Amino acid sequence: MRNGLLLIAVLVSSVPLQVWGQTTTGTGQTIFVSTFSGRQILKIVDSNPAKVFVLYTGDAQFEPEGISLGPDNKIYVCDSLGNRIWRITQDGTSAAVIYNFLPSNSTRPQGPEGPSFNHAGDLFFNTRNDESRPATGVWTITGLGSTSDAGPFNPVNILPTSQIGTFFGEGTTFDGQNNLLIVDSSGGRILKSSPSYTSATVIIPNTDQSTVLSEPIGIAVNNQNDIFVANFGSGNIDHFSSAGVFLGTYVTFTSLDRPAYMQFDPSGNLFVVTVQDEYARHGKVWRLPPPQISSQTTPTPILVVDLNTVYTSQNVQILTSDQAVGLTLAAFTTPPQNITPGGTNTFIYPNFKMVIPFPNSVQMNGAATMQVSFIPIAQDVFHATRLPSKGDNGFSGGTPLPPTTDAQCAIITNTGGNCIIARNKCFDSTGHEFPTCPIRATTDLIGLASYFNTQSPLSHPALIIASEDSNSWNNITQSFDADPTLKGGTLGFNSDEVIVNLGGCHTLTLGLTPSTVRRGSITTVAGSIQSCAATAQTVVMTLTLIGPGRPNACASTKTLIFSPPPFSLRPGTSVPFGFPFRVPSNTCPGTYFVTGMTTSGPQAADITSTSLTVTQ
C-alpha cells in the first residue's frame, strides 16, 4: 500500500477469542492478517461464524503489510514504513525485530514488502519506492531457521534495480519449480527469476491493453503452477498460465472492494484480503473455492469475515481499526523431493515427521516428486466429514476416531489448539500435480511411518496415521494395511492422512545390523523406547516383518517376529531392546520392512519402520 495513517496506542498482548463475521461452512483454516496502520496481527479461523482475535499489537511505529509463514512455523512480517522485518510466534508470545534499517548504513534495504520463502527456507522480499524510501530491488536473508532472534541477519541484494529497474515493489511468491515471481506495482508487470536468482525477465508485461494489470499487489500460484495477480486498481484477480499467458479474469469484486494480498491453501481455496481505499480501511477476508466443474472458471467469493463489523460491533474494543493488508495461512508445504522405487523419503514440519519407504515393486505411474502439506484445522471444525473417503482426495466421509469418542479430534499439543491434516501431493516431471497420487505397489505394502515428534515433557503427543485408502480406525491403527482382505495385490497410496491425539507418550527407535543379509542369515534388531510422559505407562510392543513370502507364494505377507510381555515405562526413562533374528532360509529375495508399533492402553502411541534387503 502506498500511504497510511499512524495510530498511537499502548502495547497489547493476545486477547481472548471472540466470534464475529459471517461465512458458509468453514474450512477450519487458520488465517493471519496484518492491519497496516492498525498496528496489529490478527488470527482468523475460517469457521461458522468466523473467529477473530488479536495475536499481536505493536508499538507506535509498527505498520505491518506483507506477511508470510516461514518453515520454522513462525510469522514473518514486513513493517514497510518502519523499515523493519519481524518474526512472531503463532501464539503471539514472542515478537522480535530480525532486521532494522539504520540510517548510518544507507546500502541496506528500506521499505521491505511482500515476503515469501523458497524451497530452501530462505526469505525473499521486495522493496517499495517513495519519497523517503528508494527502491533497491529484491533481497534475501538466509539461515533463518537456524538463527536465534538475536541474529545476525544480513540481507543480500540479489536483484538490484540496476538489473530489474526501479519500481514500487509489492508481493513475491514462488511457484512449484522454485522460480521467484515479483510484482512491479507501479509498472504493472510481473517478473520471474529462476534459481540462482541472479537475473529476472518480464513474464507478464504491461503491453496488452486487454490484459493490463492495474496497480497489482498480491500474487499467488496454484497447484498447477498457474499465476494469479490481485489488481488493486481494477478490483479483480487475473488468471495467467505458468508461462504468463492471460487466461481470463478469475473474479471481480464489488466496486468498493479492492484485492490486496492472497494465498492458496493446499486444497485449492484462494484466501484474499480486500480493502476499500489506499489506507486499507474496511478490510474483509474472502475464500474463493476451487471451481467444481471444468467449465466453471469464475468462483463465487465467500465472505469469511468483515473486519468493519468486528471493529464497530464489539462491546469491549480489541481491534484498533478495520484495516487489513497482508495475509498468510497456517499451512506449510514441504519442498518437493524426488521419489523412486526402493527409496525412502522423509518430510519434516516442526514437531511432525512423515517417513515413506517405497518398495522396489512400486509403480510410480508418472509421479516424479512429492510434497507434503501440513494443514492445521481448528478443533471445532475438524470432524468426521473432513476426512477422505476411501480412495478420494477430498475431506469427506470416514471415521477418524474410535467409536467411544465424539466426532472431533482432540487438541494437539504445540499446535495452537489445532488438529492437523497432512496431504501428500504427487507431481509429474513437469511439476503438475496429480489429482490423486498415482503410486501403486504390485506386491508389497507401501511402508509409512508418520508421527508427531514427541519431546519431553509433553503429556499428550499426536500420531499421524496413514489412511492408505481406508478410514477404518481399526485397520489404520492395528493392521496398518490398506485393506485387511488384501495380502499383496495392488495397494494404493492415499493422498491424505488422518492425525489424531493419542494418550501415550513415548518415542520408538528401530534399526537393523546388517540391513542386507542372505536368506537363512542373522540380523540384529535393536532400538529403544523413550518416555516423554509425566506418569508411568504400560507399554506393549510388536515387531512385524512385511514383505514377500515363501517361494511360489511371494505375495505380501505379515509375520510377527517379536512381541515381549507388557512392561512399565517410568517417566523420563528409556528402555533398550535387542535380539538376533534369523531370516528363514526359504524367504524370497527382496526388500522387507520391519515395522515396530507400541501401544499404551487401547491406542497406538508410536510406529516406525526400517528396511531389510534379503539376497539369495
XYZ file of N, CA and C in Angstrom, residues 39-190:
456
model
N -1.676 -1.527 13.255
C -0.578 -1.978 14.104
C -0.801 -3.353 14.722
N -1.643 -4.179 14.121
C -1.952 -5.465 14.724
C -1.781 -6.611 13.723
N -1.507 -7.801 14.278
C -1.578 -9.050 13.531
C -2.765 -9.823 14.098
N -3.704 -10.185 13.237
C -4.912 -10.883 13.653
C -4.827 -12.356 13.291
N -5.442 -13.175 14.108
C -5.633 -14.589 13.801
C -7.121 -14.803 13.554
N -7.450 -15.330 12.381
C -8.838 -15.536 11.981
C -9.025 -17.008 11.640
N -10.059 -17.618 12.181
C -10.373 -19.013 11.891
C -11.579 -19.054 10.964
N -11.427 -19.729 9.834
C -12.499 -19.860 8.854
C -13.489 -20.916 9.338
N -14.343 -20.505 10.275
C -15.372 -21.385 10.822
C -16.719 -20.704 10.634
N -17.768 -21.262 11.197
C -19.098 -20.687 11.036
C -19.723 -20.430 12.402
N -19.711 -19.155 12.884
C -19.157 -17.980 12.216
C -17.643 -17.902 12.386
N -17.019 -16.969 11.674
C -15.575 -16.805 11.770
C -15.186 -16.356 13.170
N -13.986 -16.755 13.586
C -13.461 -16.350 14.884
C -12.260 -15.438 14.660
N -12.223 -14.351 15.406
C -11.175 -13.353 15.240
C -10.579 -13.034 16.603
N -9.250 -13.041 16.694
C -8.645 -12.490 17.893
C -7.316 -11.855 17.539
N -6.863 -10.979 18.409
C -5.633 -10.236 18.185
C -4.457 -11.093 18.620
N -3.569 -11.372 17.689
C -2.378 -12.148 18.001
C -1.289 -11.265 18.588
N -1.125 -10.070 18.007
C -0.037 -9.190 18.447
C -0.384 -7.747 18.095
N -0.102 -6.831 19.024
C -0.224 -5.393 18.780
C 1.135 -4.759 19.009
N 1.626 -4.019 18.016
C 2.971 -3.474 18.079
C 3.039 -2.063 18.616
N 4.239 -1.483 18.528
C 4.465 -0.133 19.018
C 3.924 0.888 18.021
N 4.123 2.167 18.334
C 3.549 3.233 17.516
C 4.127 3.265 16.113
N 5.309 2.696 15.917
C 5.938 2.683 14.594
C 5.628 1.411 13.802
N 4.894 0.489 14.406
C 4.621 -0.801 13.777
C 3.487 -0.653 12.767
N 3.784 -0.799 11.474
C 2.770 -0.718 10.426
C 2.935 -1.908 9.489
N 2.406 -3.060 9.892
C 2.649 -4.307 9.158
C 1.896 -4.355 7.829
N 2.584 -4.853 6.806
C 1.948 -5.062 5.496
C 2.065 -6.533 5.114
N 2.972 -6.881 4.187
C 3.082 -8.260 3.748
C 3.550 -9.178 4.861
N 2.968 -10.379 4.935
C 3.359 -11.364 5.938
C 3.451 -12.732 5.273
N 4.258 -13.617 5.869
C 4.441 -14.956 5.312
C 4.802 -15.912 6.435
N 4.354 -17.155 6.318
C 4.695 -18.186 7.296
C 5.991 -18.856 6.876
N 6.967 -18.895 7.793
C 8.252 -19.493 7.491
C 8.281 -20.978 7.768
N 9.307 -21.674 7.283
C 9.430 -23.113 7.525
C 9.669 -23.452 8.988
N 9.987 -22.442 9.813
C 10.134 -22.656 11.250
C 8.811 -22.470 11.980
N 7.703 -22.345 11.213
C 6.355 -22.226 11.772
C 6.129 -20.877 12.445
N 6.937 -19.875 12.101
C 6.774 -18.531 12.647
C 6.333 -17.572 11.544
N 5.725 -16.470 11.959
C 5.171 -15.496 11.025
C 6.196 -14.387 10.807
N 6.505 -14.117 9.544
C 7.443 -13.053 9.191
C 6.650 -11.879 8.631
N 6.897 -10.691 9.182
C 6.087 -9.513 8.894
C 6.976 -8.402 8.354
N 6.608 -7.858 7.197
C 7.291 -6.682 6.659
C 6.618 -5.427 7.200
N 7.335 -4.719 8.054
C 6.911 -3.432 8.605
C 7.497 -2.365 7.677
N 6.796 -2.114 6.564
C 7.389 -1.358 5.459
C 7.729 0.076 5.830
N 6.808 0.762 6.490
C 7.064 2.160 6.827
C 8.075 2.289 7.955
N 8.177 1.265 8.797
C 9.168 1.272 9.864
C 10.510 0.707 9.438
N 10.607 0.242 8.178
C 11.858 -0.307 7.635
C 12.362 -1.489 8.458
N 11.429 -2.341 8.904
C 11.802 -3.471 9.750
C 11.140 -4.755 9.248
N 11.721 -5.883 9.659
C 11.108 -7.193 9.458
C 11.024 -7.864 10.821
N 9.844 -8.391 11.132
C 9.582 -9.009 12.426
C 9.417 -10.516 12.264
N 9.699 -11.230 13.365
C 9.414 -12.667 13.449
C 8.558 -12.891 14.693
N 7.355 -13.451 14.487
C 6.372 -13.577 15.562
C 5.908 -15.027 15.639
N 5.834 -15.572 16.840
C 5.331 -16.928 17.012
C 3.826 -16.956 16.793
N 3.303 -18.145 16.468
C 1.886 -18.250 16.133
C 0.969 -18.041 17.328
N 1.503 -18.123 18.540
C 0.669 -17.813 19.701
C 0.844 -16.371 20.160
N 1.700 -15.602 19.479
C 1.878 -14.195 19.795
C 2.696 -13.907 21.029
N 3.281 -14.933 21.650
C 4.015 -14.708 22.898
C 5.413 -14.157 22.669
N 5.918 -14.257 21.452
C 7.257 -13.757 21.157
C 7.232 -12.998 19.840
N 7.756 -11.770 19.862
C 7.857 -10.952 18.655
C 9.208 -10.259 18.679
N 9.989 -10.447 17.630
C 11.337 -9.895 17.596
C 11.599 -9.240 16.250
N 12.321 -8.122 16.268
C 12.777 -7.470 15.043
C 14.044 -8.176 14.590
N 13.991 -8.821 13.428
C 15.177 -9.516 12.933
C 15.931 -8.689 11.897
N 15.296 -7.616 11.415
C 16.007 -6.686 10.537
C 15.488 -5.284 10.798
N 16.426 -4.338 10.914
C 16.072 -2.942 11.157
C 17.029 -2.061 10.370
N 16.485 -1.239 9.483
C 17.324 -0.333 8.701
C 17.924 0.735 9.606
N 19.221 0.963 9.445
C 19.912 2.003 10.195
C 20.358 3.093 9.227
N 19.994 4.357 9.486
C 20.380 5.442 8.577
C 21.884 5.531 8.353
N 22.660 5.031 9.314
C 24.112 5.096 9.164
C 24.623 4.150 8.081
N 23.774 3.226 7.638
C 24.167 2.277 6.590
C 23.149 2.362 5.464
N 23.361 3.298 4.557
C 22.380 3.571 3.507
C 22.340 2.493 2.436
N 23.270 1.535 2.474
C 23.272 0.478 1.458
C 22.312 -0.652 1.796
N 21.742 -0.635 2.985
C 20.807 -1.685 3.377
C 19.395 -1.329 2.920
N 18.507 -2.325 2.795
C 17.188 -2.069 2.203
C 16.258 -1.296 3.128
N 15.425 -0.465 2.510
C 14.345 0.227 3.195
C 13.015 -0.223 2.587
N 11.944 -0.044 3.350
C 10.612 -0.342 2.840
C 10.410 -1.763 2.371
N 10.705 -2.785 3.207
C 10.503 -4.173 2.762
C 9.025 -4.465 2.499
N 8.759 -5.216 1.440
C 7.392 -5.557 1.032
C 7.337 -7.022 0.594
N 6.153 -7.615 0.665
C 5.860 -8.893 0.019
C 6.801 -10.031 0.320
N 6.935 -10.493 1.574
C 7.872 -11.572 1.883
C 7.380 -12.930 1.379
N 8.318 -13.808 1.036
C 7.995 -15.193 0.683
C 9.240 -16.040 0.880
N 9.047 -17.365 0.917
C 10.149 -18.295 1.168
C 10.312 -19.246 -0.009
N 11.575 -19.511 -0.379
C 11.824 -20.506 -1.415
C 11.892 -21.894 -0.792
N 12.166 -22.907 -1.603
C 12.159 -24.283 -1.113
C 13.262 -24.545 -0.099
N 14.322 -23.743 -0.128
C 15.418 -23.930 0.821
C 15.154 -23.248 2.155
N 14.032 -22.527 2.269
C 13.707 -21.837 3.507
C 14.329 -20.465 3.631
N 14.798 -19.881 2.514
C 15.365 -18.534 2.530
C 14.254 -17.510 2.328
N 14.345 -16.396 3.044
C 13.355 -15.329 2.955
C 13.720 -14.365 1.830
N 12.746 -14.059 0.972
C 12.912 -13.072 -0.093
C 11.900 -11.953 0.135
N 12.285 -10.716 -0.194
C 11.331 -9.620 -0.081
C 11.632 -8.537 -1.104
N 10.580 -7.845 -1.495
C 10.628 -6.745 -2.440
C 10.876 -5.444 -1.681
N 11.045 -4.329 -2.380
C 11.178 -3.028 -1.719
C 10.298 -2.002 -2.418
N 9.800 -1.051 -1.631
C 8.928 -0.015 -2.158
C 9.755 1.133 -2.727
N 9.105 2.077 -3.338
C 9.792 3.236 -3.916
C 8.928 4.462 -3.688
N 9.285 5.257 -2.676
C 8.571 6.503 -2.437
C 9.586 7.578 -2.073
N 9.109 8.721 -1.617
C 9.987 9.872 -1.417
C 11.101 9.598 -0.415
N 10.792 8.861 0.636
C 11.787 8.652 1.691
C 12.432 7.278 1.648
N 11.903 6.381 0.806
C 12.418 5.014 0.761
C 12.657 4.616 -0.689
N 13.840 4.834 -1.200
C 14.105 4.476 -2.597
C 14.136 2.965 -2.781
N 13.581 2.515 -3.897
C 13.591 1.081 -4.196
C 15.021 0.604 -4.401
N 15.304 -0.581 -3.890
C 16.635 -1.178 -4.074
C 16.531 -2.585 -4.646
N 15.347 -2.966 -5.147
C 15.196 -4.275 -5.769
C 14.750 -5.341 -4.792
N 15.184 -6.572 -5.043
C 14.775 -7.734 -4.253
C 15.954 -8.225 -3.424
N 15.664 -8.578 -2.171
C 16.686 -9.002 -1.217
C 16.346 -10.378 -0.663
N 17.342 -11.029 -0.073
C 17.120 -12.312 0.583
C 17.893 -12.373 1.890
N 17.347 -13.141 2.836
C 18.021 -13.431 4.106
C 18.027 -14.947 4.258
N 19.192 -15.529 4.436
C 19.321 -16.982 4.540
C 19.558 -17.393 5.988
N 19.389 -18.687 6.254
C 19.710 -19.241 7.563
C 18.765 -18.870 8.675
N 17.527 -18.499 8.343
C 16.606 -18.045 9.384
C 16.227 -19.155 10.350
N 16.038 -20.366 9.826
C 15.580 -21.450 10.682
C 16.565 -21.842 11.756
N 17.860 -21.588 11.536
C 18.886 -21.985 12.498
C 19.468 -20.797 13.253
N 18.862 -19.622 13.109
C 19.390 -18.414 13.736
C 18.402 -17.890 14.764
N 18.896 -17.556 15.950
C 18.036 -17.026 17.004
C 17.589 -15.618 16.646
N 16.655 -15.098 17.440
C 16.144 -13.754 17.181
C 17.236 -12.697 17.264
N 18.314 -13.002 17.973
C 19.395 -12.030 18.128
C 20.228 -11.883 16.856
N 20.064 -12.814 15.915
C 20.786 -12.706 14.651
C 22.215 -13.224 14.741
N 23.099 -12.755 13.859
C 22.875 -11.635 12.930
C 22.136 -12.051 11.661
N 21.394 -11.097 11.090
C 20.700 -11.296 9.832
C 21.239 -10.272 8.835
N 21.738 -10.746 7.732
C 22.386 -9.874 6.760
C 21.708 -10.003 5.400
N 20.809 -9.067 5.053
C 20.143 -9.128 3.749
C 21.143 -8.982 2.604
N 20.897 -9.742 1.537
C 21.736 -9.691 0.341
C 20.879 -9.219 -0.824
N 21.367 -8.223 -1.548
C 20.632 -7.636 -2.671
C 20.858 -8.491 -3.923
N 20.030 -9.519 -4.108
C 20.261 -10.457 -5.208
C 19.807 -9.906 -6.553
N 18.766 -9.079 -6.550
C 18.261 -8.490 -7.791
C 18.164 -6.977 -7.601
N 19.267 -6.258 -7.789
C 19.255 -4.806 -7.601
C 18.498 -4.103 -8.723
N 18.201 -2.846 -8.508
C 17.454 -2.074 -9.507
C 18.231 -1.930 -10.808
N 19.542 -2.060 -10.752
C 20.326 -1.986 -11.987
C 19.993 -3.135 -12.929
N 19.429 -4.231 -12.388
C 19.063 -5.381 -13.211
C 17.579 -5.406 -13.551
N 16.737 -5.037 -12.593
C 15.295 -5.200 -12.805
C 14.559 -3.871 -12.929
N 15.270 -2.757 -12.764
C 14.636 -1.457 -12.878
C 14.178 -0.929 -11.532
N 13.803 0.338 -11.517
C 13.324 0.985 -10.297
C 11.806 1.042 -10.330
N 11.163 0.421 -9.355
C 9.705 0.415 -9.318
C 9.224 0.218 -7.890
N 7.927 0.450 -7.689
C 7.302 0.233 -6.386
C 6.969 -1.246 -6.284
N 7.738 -1.975 -5.489
C 7.554 -3.416 -5.385
C 6.468 -3.783 -4.394
N 5.727 -4.835 -4.712
C 4.727 -5.361 -3.778
C 5.004 -6.845 -3.536
N 4.074 -7.724 -3.880
C 4.174 -9.119 -3.498
C 5.252 -9.906 -4.225
N 5.683 -10.990 -3.595
C 6.525 -12.004 -4.222
C 5.960 -13.370 -3.848
N 6.269 -14.380 -4.650
C 5.905 -15.750 -4.312
C 6.785 -16.685 -5.124
N 6.708 -17.984 -4.822
C 7.468 -18.996 -5.551
C 6.505 -20.006 -6.154
N 6.813 -20.452 -7.380
C 5.999 -21.489 -7.992
C 6.548 -22.863 -7.622
N 5.944 -23.916 -8.169
C 6.347 -25.268 -7.823
C 7.734 -25.638 -8.286
N 8.299 -24.878 -9.234
C 9.650 -25.129 -9.718
C 10.679 -24.254 -9.017
N 10.267 -23.597 -7.924
C 11.152 -22.752 -7.114
C 11.563 -21.480 -7.840
N 10.766 -21.059 -8.839
C 11.008 -19.786 -9.510
C 10.385 -18.654 -8.701
N 11.094 -17.550 -8.597
C 10.618 -16.382 -7.871
C 9.798 -15.495 -8.801
N 8.577 -15.137 -8.370
C 7.710 -14.224 -9.109
C 7.613 -12.918 -8.335
N 7.772 -11.788 -9.035
C 7.915 -10.473 -8.407
C 6.882 -9.522 -8.995
N 6.180 -8.789 -8.132
C 5.187 -7.818 -8.577
C 5.828 -6.433 -8.684
N 5.759 -5.855 -9.883
C 6.116 -4.451 -10.121
C 4.801 -3.685 -10.159
N 4.416 -3.099 -9.015
C 3.104 -2.467 -8.921
C 3.016 -1.199 -9.757
N 4.042 -0.365 -9.691
C 3.987 0.903 -10.422
C 4.072 0.699 -11.924
N 4.750 -0.354 -12.367
C 4.872 -0.616 -13.797
C 3.843 -1.575 -14.341
N 3.037 -2.186 -13.459
C 2.016 -3.124 -13.907
C 2.601 -4.345 -14.584
N 3.672 -4.918 -13.993
C 4.345 -6.063 -14.598
C 4.579 -7.151 -13.554
N 4.836 -8.375 -14.055
C 5.276 -9.481 -13.222
C 6.605 -9.979 -13.779
